[in-house]
């Protein structure tokens, strides 16, 4: 291990199937991400992503929200569980919980989320239905740092997907998800390489301030 920079310690939070988690696991196992996935934590005992983590030999924990009196008590327990793993970076990967400002503050500049829309459009749920109903010609996904405002933190990277004639929410969601699996590992890579920083001065990739997110589409090679 001599001469090697320590790997970025990552904890991922999930609520469901964990396909974004899997994309990050796959990239890590392929040697493309200089991270150590220390733990995967779910608020739901039945989340499919827990089995993916176990298969990859990653520690898992469940902090079941139904067992806590209120949001503050839940977030305090979740924070304690996360912090046992001393992460440099916390990833929300389909974690379907609204977070308290105290929790968000604790991980300021070191917690990311992926959201299935071209933020700031379509915060919240049912993004694919809403984009189709609005007659959008393009849709997509965004990786952003988490702020206290739901789906509102500084955006890092976006992938754009063209809406096709005859698209249903499920068809569109499937194409967006493919792009999610490209851009989330890329944002993690930049962070782990020390290239991405959120400071009081702003969001920076290398020396460039990101006033708008880096843009990808279905054909642009990631670099
Ligand atoms: C993804 O669409 C993500 O953008 C959203 O929740 C979904 C999670 O899917 N936040 P998965 O659990 O990663 O498969």
XYZ file of N, CA, C and O in Angstrom, residues 2-168:
668
model
N 2.182 1.149 -0.101
C 3.008 2.340 0.036
C 2.782 3.286 -1.142
O 2.603 2.861 -2.277
N 2.747 4.602 -0.822
C 2.648 5.605 -1.873
C 1.259 5.793 -2.437
O 1.065 6.655 -3.273
N 0.273 5.021 -1.988
C -1.063 5.177 -2.546
C -1.892 6.086 -1.653
O -1.863 5.963 -0.436
N -2.636 7.007 -2.297
C -3.524 7.871 -1.522
C -4.611 6.999 -0.897
O -5.054 6.028 -1.512
N -5.039 7.337 0.327
C -6.120 6.553 0.924
C -7.390 6.688 0.092
O -7.649 7.741 -0.490
N -8.139 5.606 0.018
C -9.360 5.642 -0.793
C -10.452 6.421 -0.077
O -10.530 6.412 1.145
N -11.267 7.072 -0.879
C -12.416 7.806 -0.345
C -13.411 6.810 0.246
O -13.834 5.868 -0.436
N -13.773 7.045 1.492
C -14.704 6.139 2.176
C -16.140 6.566 1.859
O -16.506 7.733 2.063
N -16.918 5.628 1.367
C -18.277 5.932 0.895
C -19.299 5.071 1.636
O -19.107 3.866 1.788
N -20.372 5.717 2.076
C -21.552 5.011 2.594
C -22.721 5.359 1.680
O -22.929 6.538 1.352
N -23.468 4.347 1.238
C -24.624 4.572 0.368
C -25.907 4.283 1.132
O -25.988 3.310 1.886
N -26.902 5.134 0.911
C -28.221 4.960 1.523
C -29.221 4.585 0.428
O -29.273 5.256 -0.612
N -29.984 3.555 0.686
C -30.948 3.074 -0.310
C -32.304 2.823 0.352
O -32.394 2.685 1.573
N -33.331 2.725 -0.535
C -34.650 2.281 -0.060
C -35.190 1.154 -0.915
O -36.206 0.553 -0.544
N -34.576 0.901 -2.071
C -35.203 -0.023 -3.018
C -34.235 -0.948 -3.712
O -33.320 -1.491 -3.104
N -34.409 -1.036 -5.046
C -33.728 -2.093 -5.817
C -32.217 -1.896 -5.905
O -31.473 -2.850 -6.120
N -31.757 -0.639 -5.840
C -30.316 -0.414 -5.773
C -29.561 -0.569 -7.072
O -28.386 -0.939 -7.076
N -30.197 -0.200 -8.198
C -29.454 -0.339 -9.460
C -28.356 0.724 -9.582
O -27.300 0.459 -10.174
N -28.576 1.906 -9.028
C -27.489 2.903 -9.034
C -26.350 2.460 -8.131
O -25.172 2.654 -8.467
N -26.694 1.887 -7.003
C -25.658 1.305 -6.135
C -24.852 0.273 -6.920
O -23.614 0.258 -6.869
N -25.559 -0.577 -7.665
C -24.868 -1.629 -8.419
C -23.900 -1.032 -9.438
O -22.789 -1.542 -9.636
N -24.322 0.052 -10.085
C -23.426 0.691 -11.066
C -22.142 1.156 -10.393
O -21.038 1.023 -10.953
N -22.267 1.668 -9.179
C -21.083 2.147 -8.456
C -20.248 0.970 -7.962
O -19.008 0.994 -8.036
N -20.899 -0.082 -7.518
C -20.172 -1.311 -7.132
C -19.387 -1.844 -8.332
O -18.195 -2.174 -8.224
N -20.058 -1.907 -9.483
C -19.418 -2.471 -10.682
C -18.188 -1.654 -11.081
O -17.136 -2.219 -11.393
N -18.334 -0.344 -11.063
C -17.209 0.525 -11.447
C -16.074 0.410 -10.437
O -14.897 0.466 -10.806
N -16.427 0.252 -9.171
C -15.403 0.115 -8.133
C -14.649 -1.201 -8.325
O -13.405 -1.241 -8.285
N -15.405 -2.266 -8.566
C -14.765 -3.577 -8.746
C -13.917 -3.609 -10.010
O -12.930 -4.345 -10.080
N -14.311 -2.802 -11.002
C -13.535 -2.743 -12.247
C -12.275 -1.894 -12.089
O -11.485 -1.754 -13.022
N -12.118 -1.272 -10.908
C -10.922 -0.461 -10.659
C -11.038 0.959 -11.161
O -10.052 1.699 -11.188
N -12.256 1.359 -11.558
C -12.426 2.694 -12.136
C -12.689 3.774 -11.089
O -12.602 4.961 -11.408
N -13.020 3.376 -9.867
C -13.326 4.364 -8.824
C -12.413 4.145 -7.628
O -12.422 3.057 -7.045
N -11.660 5.179 -7.237
C -10.758 5.032 -6.090
C -11.493 5.206 -4.761
O -11.223 6.128 -4.000
N -12.480 4.335 -4.540
C -13.284 4.445 -3.317
C -13.331 3.105 -2.603
O -13.073 2.052 -3.189
N -13.677 3.196 -1.323
C -14.004 1.993 -0.574
C -15.468 2.114 -0.160
O -15.837 3.054 0.561
N -16.302 1.220 -0.642
C -17.709 1.213 -0.234
C -17.774 0.549 1.134
O -17.681 -0.668 1.250
N -17.922 1.363 2.168
C -17.823 0.861 3.548
C -19.119 0.237 4.025
O -19.096 -0.702 4.827
N -20.249 0.790 3.574
C -21.533 0.260 4.048
C -22.662 0.721 3.144
O -22.587 1.780 2.513
N -23.702 -0.113 3.112
C -24.963 0.241 2.469
C -26.031 0.173 3.556
O -26.161 -0.844 4.246
N -26.757 1.276 3.706
C -27.752 1.373 4.782
C -29.118 1.630 4.150
O -29.253 2.492 3.273
N -30.109 0.882 4.604
C -31.463 1.017 4.072
C -32.428 1.391 5.181
O -32.267 0.966 6.324
N -33.450 2.165 4.834
C -34.524 2.420 5.800
C -35.585 1.337 5.712
O -36.482 1.293 6.540
N -35.450 0.456 4.699
C -36.452 -0.608 4.526
C -35.753 -1.956 4.573
O -34.816 -2.206 3.798
N -36.218 -2.855 5.463
C -35.565 -4.161 5.574
C -35.659 -4.987 4.285
O -34.824 -5.871 4.049
N -36.690 -4.691 3.443
C -36.909 -5.504 2.243
C -36.276 -4.898 0.985
O -36.555 -5.356 -0.127
N -35.425 -3.905 1.136
C -34.827 -3.268 -0.055
C -33.960 -4.273 -0.821
O -33.053 -4.895 -0.250
N -34.228 -4.400 -2.106
C -33.476 -5.345 -2.927
C -31.992 -5.041 -2.993
O -31.164 -5.938 -3.148
N -31.651 -3.781 -2.853
C -30.248 -3.385 -2.926
C -29.396 -3.966 -1.804
O -28.168 -4.046 -1.942
N -30.021 -4.369 -0.698
C -29.239 -4.959 0.395
C -28.570 -6.259 -0.068
O -27.415 -6.529 0.282
N -29.298 -7.049 -0.847
C -28.720 -8.304 -1.352
C -27.572 -8.018 -2.320
O -26.573 -8.751 -2.354
N -27.702 -6.966 -3.099
C -26.605 -6.592 -4.007
C -25.353 -6.254 -3.202
O -24.239 -6.638 -3.569
N -25.541 -5.500 -2.109
C -24.400 -5.128 -1.269
C -23.766 -6.376 -0.655
O -22.538 -6.525 -0.666
N -24.605 -7.247 -0.131
C -24.073 -8.470 0.494
C -23.299 -9.282 -0.531
O -22.213 -9.808 -0.236
N -23.834 -9.383 -1.740
C -23.148 -10.154 -2.788
C -21.779 -9.561 -3.104
O -20.856 -10.277 -3.505
N -21.652 -8.243 -2.915
C -20.372 -7.578 -3.186
C -19.479 -7.535 -1.948
O -18.401 -6.932 -1.987
N -19.941 -8.132 -0.851
C -19.118 -8.176 0.363
C -19.071 -6.855 1.113
O -18.116 -6.588 1.855
N -20.111 -6.042 0.938
C -20.167 -4.738 1.613
C -21.039 -4.875 2.863
O -22.098 -5.513 2.823
N -20.615 -4.248 3.953
C -21.405 -4.273 5.184
C -22.762 -3.626 4.936
O -22.864 -2.641 4.193
N -23.794 -4.169 5.557
C -25.130 -3.588 5.420
C -25.710 -3.296 6.799
O -25.332 -3.916 7.792
N -26.638 -2.350 6.821
C -27.384 -2.065 8.048
C -28.774 -1.594 7.640
O -28.958 -1.040 6.549
N -29.727 -1.863 8.501
C -31.084 -1.356 8.308
C -31.409 -0.454 9.484
O -31.240 -0.849 10.641
N -31.821 0.762 9.176
C -32.359 1.659 10.204
C -33.795 1.928 9.752
O -34.038 2.725 8.841
N -34.705 1.197 10.359
C -36.093 1.110 9.882
C -36.884 2.321 10.395
O -37.083 2.468 11.601
N -37.340 3.138 9.461
C -38.007 4.381 9.882
C -39.303 4.129 10.648
O -39.747 4.985 11.390
N -39.889 2.950 10.471
C -41.158 2.695 11.175
C -40.938 2.512 12.683
O -41.899 2.495 13.449
N -39.690 2.388 13.087
C -39.391 2.137 14.503
C -39.072 3.425 15.278
O -38.672 3.357 16.433
N -39.231 4.571 14.629
C -38.859 5.830 15.290
C -40.066 6.765 15.376
O -40.908 6.781 14.468
N -40.095 7.533 16.463
C -41.275 8.365 16.753
C -41.428 9.503 15.754
O -42.532 9.856 15.366
N -40.308 10.080 15.347
C -40.417 11.220 14.429
C -39.149 11.321 13.571
O -38.193 10.565 13.749
N -39.208 12.275 12.666
C -38.120 12.421 11.691
C -36.788 12.745 12.375
O -35.740 12.233 11.996
N -36.834 13.604 13.392
C -35.594 13.995 14.082
C -34.946 12.785 14.750
O -33.719 12.600 14.670
N -35.758 11.960 15.398
C -35.217 10.766 16.071
C -34.651 9.799 15.037
O -33.566 9.199 15.231
N -35.358 9.650 13.926
C -34.868 8.749 12.874
C -33.542 9.245 12.300
O -32.568 8.480 12.188
N -33.496 10.511 11.959
C -32.279 11.030 11.323
C -31.088 10.960 12.275
O -29.950 10.721 11.847
N -31.332 11.154 13.575
C -30.236 11.049 14.556
C -29.701 9.615 14.598
O -28.475 9.396 14.632
N -30.599 8.653 14.562
C -30.167 7.243 14.581
C -29.440 6.888 13.288
O -28.423 6.171 13.291
N -29.971 7.392 12.185
C -29.335 7.124 10.890
C -27.930 7.727 10.856
O -26.955 7.068 10.436
N -27.821 8.967 11.322
C -26.514 9.641 11.341
C -25.509 8.861 12.192
O -24.348 8.682 11.789
N -25.940 8.382 13.334
C -25.039 7.607 14.204
C -24.570 6.337 13.494
O -23.390 5.951 13.587
N -25.479 5.702 12.775
C -25.121 4.464 12.058
C -24.140 4.769 10.929
O -23.132 4.075 10.751
N -24.423 5.826 10.182
C -23.526 6.211 9.085
C -22.131 6.526 9.636
O -21.110 6.071 9.108
N -22.098 7.316 10.706
C -20.820 7.845 11.176
C -19.921 6.777 11.795
O -18.701 6.984 11.897
N -20.501 5.654 12.166
C -19.656 4.541 12.617
C -18.657 4.140 11.529
O -17.588 3.621 11.806
N -19.040 4.396 10.263
C -18.190 3.998 9.134
C -17.265 5.129 8.672
O -16.526 4.964 7.711
N -17.355 6.275 9.331
C -16.485 7.425 9.063
C -16.350 7.744 7.571
O -15.234 7.759 7.014
N -17.469 7.990 6.910
C -17.395 8.236 5.465
C -16.866 9.618 5.100
O -17.085 10.592 5.830
N -16.181 9.679 3.975
C -15.839 10.959 3.351
C -16.994 11.458 2.493
O -17.106 12.649 2.225
N -17.798 10.500 2.018
C -18.872 10.815 1.075
C -20.067 9.907 1.373
O -19.899 8.701 1.576
N -21.253 10.522 1.411
C -22.503 9.769 1.585
C -23.300 9.891 0.289
O -23.483 10.996 -0.230
N -23.753 8.755 -0.227
C -24.506 8.735 -1.481
C -25.945 8.342 -1.219
O -26.202 7.268 -0.651
N -26.861 9.189 -1.636
C -28.273 8.812 -1.631
C -28.531 8.138 -2.973
O -28.355 8.751 -4.027
N -28.894 6.876 -2.917
C -29.081 6.107 -4.154
C -30.473 5.485 -4.113
O -30.646 4.319 -3.767
N -31.473 6.338 -4.433
C -32.849 5.879 -4.301
C -33.250 5.790 -2.840
O -33.949 4.863 -2.445
N -32.816 6.756 -2.042
C -33.183 6.795 -0.619
C -34.401 7.693 -0.504
O -34.305 8.907 -0.708
N -35.559 7.087 -0.226
C -36.837 7.784 -0.388
C -37.313 8.396 0.934
O -38.397 8.094 1.426
N -36.478 9.257 1.483
C -36.828 9.920 2.739
C -36.501 11.404 2.617
O -35.477 11.770 2.037
N -37.364 12.225 3.182
C -37.038 13.643 3.333
C -36.148 13.769 4.556
O -36.386 13.112 5.579
N -35.094 14.579 4.446
C -34.072 14.650 5.497
C -34.197 15.949 6.284
O -34.531 16.999 5.717
N -33.888 15.879 7.575
C -33.945 17.100 8.398
C -32.773 18.018 8.040
O -31.702 17.549 7.635
N -32.953 19.326 8.235
C -31.848 20.269 7.963
C -30.602 19.933 8.784
O -29.479 20.118 8.298
N -30.779 19.451 9.996
C -29.626 19.109 10.849
C -28.810 17.984 10.212
O -27.571 18.025 10.194
N -29.504 16.989 9.704
C -28.840 15.859 9.058
C -28.096 16.348 7.808
O -26.929 16.020 7.584
N -28.776 17.138 6.999
C -28.170 17.644 5.759
C -26.937 18.492 6.078
O -25.882 18.354 5.440
N -27.047 19.345 7.089
C -25.913 20.207 7.479
C -24.698 19.384 7.887
O -23.559 19.751 7.587
N -24.961 18.307 8.597
C -23.874 17.466 9.100
C -23.024 16.919 7.942
O -21.827 16.699 8.101
N -23.671 16.681 6.797
C -22.957 16.116 5.638
C -22.772 17.159 4.521
O -22.601 16.795 3.355
N -22.767 18.415 4.894
C -22.654 19.484 3.882
C -21.379 19.290 3.063
O -20.288 19.098 3.612
N -21.533 19.319 1.746
C -20.387 19.186 0.850
C -19.869 17.772 0.711
O -18.869 17.548 0.011
N -20.529 16.820 1.357
C -20.081 15.422 1.237
C -21.260 14.452 1.167
O -21.131 13.276 1.506
N -22.392 14.955 0.676
C -23.539 14.066 0.431
C -24.138 14.413 -0.926
O -24.461 15.557 -1.213
N -24.284 13.383 -1.767
C -24.829 13.551 -3.112
C -26.122 12.759 -3.262
O -26.339 11.772 -2.572
N -26.911 13.178 -4.252
C -28.143 12.467 -4.604
C -28.230 12.372 -6.119
O -27.646 13.193 -6.828
N -28.949 11.358 -6.590
C -29.297 11.324 -8.021
C -30.800 11.416 -8.132
O -31.536 10.747 -7.398
N -31.226 12.283 -9.050
C -32.660 12.548 -9.197
C -33.040 12.378 -10.669
O -32.332 12.883 -11.556
N -34.164 11.689 -10.943
C -34.506 11.398 -12.335
C -35.254 12.517 -13.042
O -36.389 12.346 -13.498
N -34.620 13.691 -13.136
C -35.146 14.774 -13.975
C -34.000 15.734 -14.247
O -32.939 15.657 -13.613
N -34.251 16.640 -15.163
C -33.288 17.704 -15.440
C -33.588 18.835 -14.470
O -34.309 19.784 -14.792
N -33.040 18.722 -13.271
C -33.276 19.763 -12.260
C -32.813 21.113 -12.803
O -31.851 21.167 -13.551
N -33.501 22.212 -12.490
C -34.518 22.337 -11.439
C -35.921 21.902 -11.839
O -36.849 22.062 -11.042
N -36.081 21.336 -13.034
C -37.415 20.853 -13.400
C -37.755 19.585 -12.615
O -36.882 18.735 -12.410
N -38.993 19.452 -12.239
C -39.559 18.207 -11.694
C -38.840 17.683 -10.463
O -38.307 16.579 -10.448
N -38.778 18.519 -9.450
C -38.353 18.012 -8.146
C -39.429 17.060 -7.634
O -40.584 17.119 -8.061
N -39.061 16.206 -6.694
C -40.065 15.334 -6.077
C -40.325 14.075 -6.882
O -39.454 13.608 -7.613
N -41.541 13.557 -6.751
C -41.871 12.221 -7.282
C -42.491 12.301 -8.688
O -42.830 13.375 -9.169
N -42.632 11.121 -9.311
C -43.354 10.948 -10.582
C -42.802 11.852 -11.691
O -43.546 12.475 -12.452
N -41.512 11.928 -11.768
C -40.888 12.863 -12.703
C -41.163 12.481 -14.161
O -41.349 13.354 -15.000
N -41.154 11.178 -14.455
C -41.317 10.758 -15.856
C -42.747 11.047 -16.342
O -42.939 11.567 -17.440
N -43.731 10.744 -15.507
C -45.125 11.056 -15.847
C -45.280 12.559 -16.093
O -45.910 12.983 -17.072
N -44.706 13.339 -15.211
C -44.896 14.792 -15.301
C -44.206 15.358 -16.541
O -44.753 16.257 -17.207
N -43.035 14.827 -16.868
C -42.334 15.309 -18.065
C -43.129 14.974 -19.325
O -43.236 15.798 -20.246
N -43.703 13.773 -19.370
C -44.504 13.387 -20.538
C -45.772 14.226 -20.628
O -46.134 14.709 -21.710
N -46.423 14.402 -19.498
C -47.665 15.207 -19.487
C -47.420 16.630 -19.958
O -48.263 17.241 -20.602
N -46.239 17.153 -19.643
C -45.910 18.532 -20.031
C -45.471 18.620 -21.490
O -45.231 19.714 -21.997
N -45.346 17.457 -22.162
C -44.926 17.469 -23.559
C -43.462 17.803 -23.747
O -43.061 18.340 -24.792
N -42.633 17.491 -22.765
C -41.193 17.779 -22.882
C -40.593 17.008 -24.060
O -40.953 15.857 -24.311
N -39.642 17.627 -24.740
C -38.935 16.930 -25.823
C -37.695 16.242 -25.302
O -37.146 15.351 -25.936
N -37.206 16.713 -24.151
C -36.104 15.998 -23.505
C -36.307 15.953 -22.005
O -37.013 16.774 -21.419
N -35.668 14.947 -21.428
C -35.819 14.653 -20.007
C -34.444 14.144 -19.571
O -33.481 14.208 -20.351
N -34.312 13.645 -18.355
C -32.993 13.152 -17.986
C -32.828 12.968 -16.503
O -33.805 12.743 -15.782
N -31.580 13.083 -16.057
C -31.241 12.836 -14.661
C -30.152 13.809 -14.241
O -29.381 14.300 -15.079
N -30.099 14.065 -12.930
C -29.143 15.023 -12.374
C -28.509 14.445 -11.118
O -29.211 13.909 -10.259
N -27.190 14.575 -11.000
C -26.500 14.317 -9.728
C -26.218 15.674 -9.093
O -25.730 16.589 -9.767
N -26.570 15.789 -7.820
C -26.363 17.078 -7.140
C -25.913 16.854 -5.707
O -26.162 15.799 -5.123
N -25.243 17.855 -5.161
C -24.992 17.846 -3.727
C -26.312 18.122 -3.025
O -27.178 18.839 -3.546
N -26.446 17.555 -1.840
C -27.713 17.666 -1.122
C -27.700 18.921 -0.253
O -26.743 19.167 0.495
N -28.770 19.703 -0.388
C -28.990 20.850 0.493
C -30.319 20.618 1.198
O -31.031 19.653 0.904
N -30.668 21.543 2.086
C -31.894 21.350 2.874
C -33.140 21.409 1.994
O -34.185 20.882 2.360
N -33.017 22.016 0.826
C -34.165 22.134 -0.079
C -34.297 20.842 -0.887
O -33.318 20.412 -1.513
N -35.466 20.220 -0.902
C -35.649 18.926 -1.570
C -35.236 19.006 -3.042
O -35.758 19.839 -3.785
N -34.317 18.141 -3.442
C -33.812 18.079 -4.819
C -33.307 19.441 -5.297
O -33.364 19.757 -6.490
N -32.793 20.239 -4.358
C -32.457 21.620 -4.704
C -30.994 21.997 -4.602
O -30.649 23.141 -4.870
N -30.111 21.095 -4.208
C -28.709 21.456 -3.997
C -27.953 21.651 -5.301
O -28.466 21.349 -6.388
N -26.714 22.172 -5.227
C -25.931 22.479 -6.428
C -25.743 21.261 -7.339
O -25.289 20.210 -6.901
N -26.105 21.447 -8.622
C -26.084 20.338 -9.579
C -24.683 20.148 -10.155
O -24.015 21.113 -10.541
N -24.248 18.915 -10.224
C -22.888 18.558 -10.648
C -22.860 18.107 -12.104
O -22.021 18.530 -12.893
N -23.768 17.223 -12.444
C -23.728 16.591 -13.765
C -25.149 16.189 -14.158
O -25.932 15.768 -13.297
N -25.446 16.371 -15.441
C -26.763 16.001 -15.964
C -26.602 15.171 -17.220
O -25.692 15.419 -18.009
N -27.512 14.218 -17.400
C -27.588 13.480 -18.665
C -28.954 13.738 -19.269
O -29.971 13.615 -18.586
N -28.946 14.097 -20.541
C -30.191 14.422 -21.230
C -30.597 13.249 -22.114
O -29.756 12.612 -22.743
N -31.902 12.989 -22.142
C -32.462 11.875 -22.907
C -33.588 12.444 -23.764
O -34.416 13.201 -23.254
N -33.612 12.094 -25.060
C -34.695 12.582 -25.921
C -35.968 11.783 -25.646
O -35.925 10.558 -25.523
N -37.075 12.498 -25.562
C -38.370 11.833 -25.436
C -38.761 11.328 -26.825
O -38.627 12.056 -27.815
N -39.208 10.077 -26.904
C -39.574 9.482 -28.193
C -41.093 9.415 -28.326
O -41.800 9.307 -27.320
N -41.548 9.418 -29.585
C -42.981 9.256 -29.824
C -43.418 7.933 -29.207
O -42.732 6.923 -29.337
N -44.540 7.949 -28.532
C -45.066 6.707 -27.948
C -44.433 6.334 -26.622
O -44.714 5.258 -26.086
N -43.579 7.204 -26.082
C -42.984 6.896 -24.779
C -44.057 6.758 -23.702
O -45.008 7.538 -23.662
N -43.858 5.794 -22.843
C -44.650 5.679 -21.614
C -43.724 6.068 -20.476
O -42.492 6.089 -20.654
